[in-house]
Amino acid sequence: MLALHTETMAYNYNDMLTIWVKVTKKSKSYSAVAQHPIKRNKYARATHSIKEKAIEEAVRKVTMQK
């Protein structure tokens, strides 16, 4: 599938850590990939129809909060 739009942003987590998130807009949804702030080779993915929800879900997964 061809990605229509991709952006990289910094997500400030608990006013302490910066988590890099790459968001891709696909046909009807957003796909977010978050990079762990310390273990740089650890990533988490999430897909949602709302951009903010996709980002929050990816950050939650990478920080392992339930």
PDB file of N, CA and C in Angstrom:
ATOM      1  N   MET A   1       0.844  -1.175   0.000  1.00  0.00           N
ATOM      2  CA  MET A   1       0.000   0.000   0.000  1.00  0.00           C
ATOM      3  C   MET A   1       0.890   1.240   0.000  1.00  0.00           C
ATOM      4  N   LEU A   2       0.529   2.176  -0.769  1.00  0.00           N
ATOM      5  CA  LEU A   2       1.298   3.397  -0.897  1.00  0.00           C
ATOM      6  C   LEU A   2       0.921   4.373   0.219  1.00  0.00           C
ATOM      7  N   ALA A   3       1.920   4.837   0.942  1.00  0.00           N
ATOM      8  CA  ALA A   3       1.670   5.804   2.006  1.00  0.00           C
ATOM      9  C   ALA A   3       1.467   7.188   1.389  1.00  0.00           C
ATOM     10  N   LEU A   4       0.434   7.854   1.819  1.00  0.00           N
ATOM     11  CA  LEU A   4       0.121   9.160   1.261  1.00  0.00           C
ATOM     12  C   LEU A   4       0.876  10.286   1.951  1.00  0.00           C
ATOM     13  N   HIS A   5       1.050  10.182   3.245  1.00  0.00           N
ATOM     14  CA  HIS A   5       1.687  11.265   3.991  1.00  0.00           C
ATOM     15  C   HIS A   5       2.361  10.700   5.237  1.00  0.00           C
ATOM     16  N   THR A   6       3.608  11.079   5.469  1.00  0.00           N
ATOM     17  CA  THR A   6       4.350  10.613   6.642  1.00  0.00           C
ATOM     18  C   THR A   6       4.963  11.814   7.344  1.00  0.00           C
ATOM     19  N   GLU A   7       4.868  11.829   8.675  1.00  0.00           N
ATOM     20  CA  GLU A   7       5.505  12.888   9.455  1.00  0.00           C
ATOM     21  C   GLU A   7       6.123  12.293  10.710  1.00  0.00           C
ATOM     22  N   THR A   8       7.221  12.887  11.147  1.00  0.00           N
ATOM     23  CA  THR A   8       7.904  12.465  12.362  1.00  0.00           C
ATOM     24  C   THR A   8       7.742  13.574  13.388  1.00  0.00           C
ATOM     25  N   MET A   9       7.348  13.190  14.612  1.00  0.00           N
ATOM     26  CA  MET A   9       7.141  14.192  15.649  1.00  0.00           C
ATOM     27  C   MET A   9       7.696  13.702  16.982  1.00  0.00           C
ATOM     28  N   ALA A  10       7.963  14.639  17.860  1.00  0.00           N
ATOM     29  CA  ALA A  10       8.440  14.318  19.203  1.00  0.00           C
ATOM     30  C   ALA A  10       7.249  14.367  20.156  1.00  0.00           C
ATOM     31  N   TYR A  11       7.073  13.302  20.936  1.00  0.00           N
ATOM     32  CA  TYR A  11       5.984  13.213  21.908  1.00  0.00           C
ATOM     33  C   TYR A  11       6.601  13.353  23.293  1.00  0.00           C
ATOM     34  N   ASN A  12       6.198  14.366  24.043  1.00  0.00           N
ATOM     35  CA  ASN A  12       6.736  14.595  25.381  1.00  0.00           C
ATOM     36  C   ASN A  12       5.964  13.733  26.372  1.00  0.00           C
ATOM     37  N   TYR A  13       6.644  12.763  26.969  1.00  0.00           N
ATOM     38  CA  TYR A  13       6.007  11.787  27.849  1.00  0.00           C
ATOM     39  C   TYR A  13       6.324  12.114  29.302  1.00  0.00           C
ATOM     40  N   ASN A  14       5.321  12.429  30.097  1.00  0.00           N
ATOM     41  CA  ASN A  14       5.448  12.754  31.527  1.00  0.00           C
ATOM     42  C   ASN A  14       6.429  13.893  31.792  1.00  0.00           C
ATOM     43  N   ASP A  15       6.570  14.813  30.865  1.00  0.00           N
ATOM     44  CA  ASP A  15       7.483  15.961  30.984  1.00  0.00           C
ATOM     45  C   ASP A  15       8.921  15.554  31.263  1.00  0.00           C
ATOM     46  N   MET A  16       9.275  14.297  30.956  1.00  0.00           N
ATOM     47  CA  MET A  16      10.648  13.844  31.205  1.00  0.00           C
ATOM     48  C   MET A  16      11.289  13.254  29.961  1.00  0.00           C
ATOM     49  N   LEU A  17      10.571  12.395  29.267  1.00  0.00           N
ATOM     50  CA  LEU A  17      11.145  11.665  28.143  1.00  0.00           C
ATOM     51  C   LEU A  17      10.561  12.156  26.823  1.00  0.00           C
ATOM     52  N   THR A  18      11.374  12.136  25.806  1.00  0.00           N
ATOM     53  CA  THR A  18      10.915  12.453  24.461  1.00  0.00           C
ATOM     54  C   THR A  18      10.860  11.164  23.665  1.00  0.00           C
ATOM     55  N   ILE A  19       9.680  10.837  23.166  1.00  0.00           N
ATOM     56  CA  ILE A  19       9.483   9.632  22.370  1.00  0.00           C
ATOM     57  C   ILE A  19       9.237  10.071  20.932  1.00  0.00           C
ATOM     58  N   TRP A  20      10.033   9.538  20.006  1.00  0.00           N
ATOM     59  CA  TRP A  20       9.866   9.868  18.591  1.00  0.00           C
ATOM     60  C   TRP A  20       8.779   8.999  17.999  1.00  0.00           C
ATOM     61  N   VAL A  21       7.833   9.624  17.324  1.00  0.00           N
ATOM     62  CA  VAL A  21       6.699   8.922  16.726  1.00  0.00           C
ATOM     63  C   VAL A  21       6.637   9.276  15.240  1.00  0.00           C
ATOM     64  N   LYS A  22       6.532   8.248  14.410  1.00  0.00           N
ATOM     65  CA  LYS A  22       6.377   8.437  12.967  1.00  0.00           C
ATOM     66  C   LYS A  22       4.944   8.070  12.605  1.00  0.00           C
ATOM     67  N   VAL A  23       4.209   9.023  12.042  1.00  0.00           N
ATOM     68  CA  VAL A  23       2.797   8.825  11.724  1.00  0.00           C
ATOM     69  C   VAL A  23       2.626   8.826  10.206  1.00  0.00           C
ATOM     70  N   THR A  24       1.953   7.794   9.708  1.00  0.00           N
ATOM     71  CA  THR A  24       1.697   7.667   8.279  1.00  0.00           C
ATOM     72  C   THR A  24       0.194   7.670   8.044  1.00  0.00           C
ATOM     73  N   LYS A  25      -0.264   8.516   7.140  1.00  0.00           N
ATOM     74  CA  LYS A  25      -1.677   8.567   6.764  1.00  0.00           C
ATOM     75  C   LYS A  25      -1.882   7.614   5.607  1.00  0.00           C
ATOM     76  N   LYS A  26      -2.721   6.609   5.839  1.00  0.00           N
ATOM     77  CA  LYS A  26      -3.067   5.685   4.767  1.00  0.00           C
ATOM     78  C   LYS A  26      -4.481   6.013   4.304  1.00  0.00           C
ATOM     79  N   SER A  27      -5.112   5.168   3.551  1.00  0.00           N
ATOM     80  CA  SER A  27      -6.385   5.518   2.918  1.00  0.00           C
ATOM     81  C   SER A  27      -7.438   6.013   3.907  1.00  0.00           C
ATOM     82  N   LYS A  28      -7.743   5.234   4.950  1.00  0.00           N
ATOM     83  CA  LYS A  28      -8.775   5.649   5.906  1.00  0.00           C
ATOM     84  C   LYS A  28      -8.296   5.592   7.345  1.00  0.00           C
ATOM     85  N   SER A  29      -6.990   5.429   7.559  1.00  0.00           N
ATOM     86  CA  SER A  29      -6.496   5.309   8.929  1.00  0.00           C
ATOM     87  C   SER A  29      -5.098   5.906   9.050  1.00  0.00           C
ATOM     88  N   TYR A  30      -4.673   6.038  10.293  1.00  0.00           N
ATOM     89  CA  TYR A  30      -3.332   6.504  10.606  1.00  0.00           C
ATOM     90  C   TYR A  30      -2.567   5.354  11.240  1.00  0.00           C
ATOM     91  N   SER A  31      -1.311   5.211  10.870  1.00  0.00           N
ATOM     92  CA  SER A  31      -0.444   4.197  11.443  1.00  0.00           C
ATOM     93  C   SER A  31       0.687   4.920  12.162  1.00  0.00           C
ATOM     94  N   ALA A  32       0.874   4.622  13.446  1.00  0.00           N
ATOM     95  CA  ALA A  32       1.903   5.283  14.241  1.00  0.00           C
ATOM     96  C   ALA A  32       2.931   4.262  14.708  1.00  0.00           C
ATOM     97  N   VAL A  33       4.202   4.652  14.650  1.00  0.00           N
ATOM     98  CA  VAL A  33       5.298   3.825  15.138  1.00  0.00           C
ATOM     99  C   VAL A  33       6.069   4.672  16.138  1.00  0.00           C
ATOM    100  N   ALA A  34       6.172   4.183  17.385  1.00  0.00           N
ATOM    101  CA  ALA A  34       6.870   4.912  18.440  1.00  0.00           C
ATOM    102  C   ALA A  34       8.174   4.206  18.773  1.00  0.00           C
ATOM    103  N   GLN A  35       9.228   4.996  19.003  1.00  0.00           N
ATOM    104  CA  GLN A  35      10.535   4.456  19.356  1.00  0.00           C
ATOM    105  C   GLN A  35      10.759   4.639  20.855  1.00  0.00           C
ATOM    106  N   HIS A  36      11.263   3.587  21.522  1.00  0.00           N
ATOM    107  CA  HIS A  36      11.523   3.650  22.956  1.00  0.00           C
ATOM    108  C   HIS A  36      12.564   4.736  23.235  1.00  0.00           C
ATOM    109  N   PRO A  37      12.386   5.542  24.290  1.00  0.00           N
ATOM    110  CA  PRO A  37      13.305   6.661  24.534  1.00  0.00           C
ATOM    111  C   PRO A  37      14.711   6.241  24.967  1.00  0.00           C
ATOM    112  N   ILE A  38      14.867   5.058  25.559  1.00  0.00           N
ATOM    113  CA  ILE A  38      16.180   4.615  26.028  1.00  0.00           C
ATOM    114  C   ILE A  38      16.698   3.466  25.173  1.00  0.00           C
ATOM    115  N   LYS A  39      15.877   2.439  25.006  1.00  0.00           N
ATOM    116  CA  LYS A  39      16.247   1.299  24.160  1.00  0.00           C
ATOM    117  C   LYS A  39      15.851   1.640  22.730  1.00  0.00           C
ATOM    118  N   ARG A  40      16.757   2.217  21.985  1.00  0.00           N
ATOM    119  CA  ARG A  40      16.446   2.769  20.666  1.00  0.00           C
ATOM    120  C   ARG A  40      16.068   1.727  19.623  1.00  0.00           C
ATOM    121  N   ASN A  41      16.328   0.445  19.875  1.00  0.00           N
ATOM    122  CA  ASN A  41      15.963  -0.574  18.892  1.00  0.00           C
ATOM    123  C   ASN A  41      14.615  -1.217  19.210  1.00  0.00           C
ATOM    124  N   LYS A  42      13.849  -0.639  20.128  1.00  0.00           N
ATOM    125  CA  LYS A  42      12.526  -1.150  20.490  1.00  0.00           C
ATOM    126  C   LYS A  42      11.454  -0.209  19.937  1.00  0.00           C
ATOM    127  N   TYR A  43      10.500  -0.790  19.208  1.00  0.00           N
ATOM    128  CA  TYR A  43       9.441  -0.011  18.571  1.00  0.00           C
ATOM    129  C   TYR A  43       8.074  -0.591  18.912  1.00  0.00           C
ATOM    130  N   ALA A  44       7.047   0.221  18.780  1.00  0.00           N
ATOM    131  CA  ALA A  44       5.668  -0.246  18.942  1.00  0.00           C
ATOM    132  C   ALA A  44       4.827   0.393  17.844  1.00  0.00           C
ATOM    133  N   ARG A  45       3.875  -0.380  17.331  1.00  0.00           N
ATOM    134  CA  ARG A  45       3.012   0.094  16.245  1.00  0.00           C
ATOM    135  C   ARG A  45       1.555   0.132  16.700  1.00  0.00           C
ATOM    136  N   ALA A  46       0.814   1.053  16.111  1.00  0.00           N
ATOM    137  CA  ALA A  46      -0.624   1.136  16.369  1.00  0.00           C
ATOM    138  C   ALA A  46      -1.300   1.756  15.154  1.00  0.00           C
ATOM    139  N   THR A  47      -2.525   1.332  14.911  1.00  0.00           N
ATOM    140  CA  THR A  47      -3.316   1.864  13.798  1.00  0.00           C
ATOM    141  C   THR A  47      -4.683   2.280  14.327  1.00  0.00           C
ATOM    142  N   HIS A  48      -5.142   3.444  13.900  1.00  0.00           N
ATOM    143  CA  HIS A  48      -6.446   3.935  14.329  1.00  0.00           C
ATOM    144  C   HIS A  48      -6.956   4.918  13.286  1.00  0.00           C
ATOM    145  N   SER A  49      -8.257   5.123  13.272  1.00  0.00           N
ATOM    146  CA  SER A  49      -8.838   6.066  12.317  1.00  0.00           C
ATOM    147  C   SER A  49      -8.622   7.519  12.737  1.00  0.00           C
ATOM    148  N   ILE A  50      -8.293   7.739  14.016  1.00  0.00           N
ATOM    149  CA  ILE A  50      -8.023   9.081  14.531  1.00  0.00           C
ATOM    150  C   ILE A  50      -6.529   9.178  14.831  1.00  0.00           C
ATOM    151  N   LYS A  51      -5.901  10.236  14.345  1.00  0.00           N
ATOM    152  CA  LYS A  51      -4.448  10.395  14.452  1.00  0.00           C
ATOM    153  C   LYS A  51      -3.961  10.399  15.901  1.00  0.00           C
ATOM    154  N   GLU A  52      -4.608  11.166  16.774  1.00  0.00           N
ATOM    155  CA  GLU A  52      -4.175  11.274  18.164  1.00  0.00           C
ATOM    156  C   GLU A  52      -4.289   9.940  18.898  1.00  0.00           C
ATOM    157  N   LYS A  53      -5.343   9.188  18.595  1.00  0.00           N
ATOM    158  CA  LYS A  53      -5.533   7.874  19.228  1.00  0.00           C
ATOM    159  C   LYS A  53      -4.436   6.903  18.799  1.00  0.00           C
ATOM    160  N   ALA A  54      -4.037   6.953  17.545  1.00  0.00           N
ATOM    161  CA  ALA A  54      -2.961   6.087  17.060  1.00  0.00           C
ATOM    162  C   ALA A  54      -1.647   6.418  17.758  1.00  0.00           C
ATOM    163  N   ILE A  55      -1.367   7.706  17.935  1.00  0.00           N
ATOM    164  CA  ILE A  55      -0.137   8.124  18.609  1.00  0.00           C
ATOM    165  C   ILE A  55      -0.152   7.682  20.061  1.00  0.00           C
ATOM    166  N   GLU A  56      -1.257   7.927  20.769  1.00  0.00           N
ATOM    167  CA  GLU A  56      -1.348   7.550  22.181  1.00  0.00           C
ATOM    168  C   GLU A  56      -1.217   6.045  22.379  1.00  0.00           C
ATOM    169  N   GLU A  57      -1.815   5.260  21.494  1.00  0.00           N
ATOM    170  CA  GLU A  57      -1.743   3.802  21.604  1.00  0.00           C
ATOM    171  C   GLU A  57      -0.317   3.301  21.371  1.00  0.00           C
ATOM    172  N   ALA A  58       0.385   3.859  20.399  1.00  0.00           N
ATOM    173  CA  ALA A  58       1.767   3.455  20.139  1.00  0.00           C
ATOM    174  C   ALA A  58       2.676   3.828  21.307  1.00  0.00           C
ATOM    175  N   VAL A  59       2.476   5.012  21.877  1.00  0.00           N
ATOM    176  CA  VAL A  59       3.281   5.436  23.030  1.00  0.00           C
ATOM    177  C   VAL A  59       2.980   4.555  24.236  1.00  0.00           C
ATOM    178  N   ARG A  60       1.713   4.219  24.440  1.00  0.00           N
ATOM    179  CA  ARG A  60       1.349   3.342  25.556  1.00  0.00           C
ATOM    180  C   ARG A  60       2.008   1.975  25.403  1.00  0.00           C
ATOM    181  N   LYS A  61       2.011   1.452  24.195  1.00  0.00           N
ATOM    182  CA  LYS A  61       2.619   0.140  23.960  1.00  0.00           C
ATOM    183  C   LYS A  61       4.127   0.161  24.176  1.00  0.00           C
ATOM    184  N   VAL A  62       4.793   1.218  23.722  1.00  0.00           N
ATOM    185  CA  VAL A  62       6.252   1.255  23.837  1.00  0.00           C
ATOM    186  C   VAL A  62       6.689   1.491  25.285  1.00  0.00           C
ATOM    187  N   THR A  63       5.854   2.155  26.086  1.00  0.00           N
ATOM    188  CA  THR A  63       6.203   2.376  27.488  1.00  0.00           C
ATOM    189  C   THR A  63       5.646   1.289  28.392  1.00  0.00           C
ATOM    190  N   MET A  64       4.879   0.359  27.821  1.00  0.00           N
ATOM    191  CA  MET A  64       4.341  -0.820  28.507  1.00  0.00           C
ATOM    192  C   MET A  64       3.395  -0.474  29.647  1.00  0.00           C
ATOM    193  N   GLN A  65       2.583   0.556  29.488  1.00  0.00           N
ATOM    194  CA  GLN A  65       1.568   0.870  30.484  1.00  0.00           C
ATOM    195  C   GLN A  65       0.251   0.278  30.032  1.00  0.00           C
ATOM    196  N   LYS A  66      -0.457  -0.360  30.942  1.00  0.00           N
ATOM    197  CA  LYS A  66      -1.717  -1.022  30.590  1.00  0.00           C
ATOM    198  C   LYS A  66      -2.881  -0.083  30.785  1.00  0.00           C
TER     199      LYS A  66
END
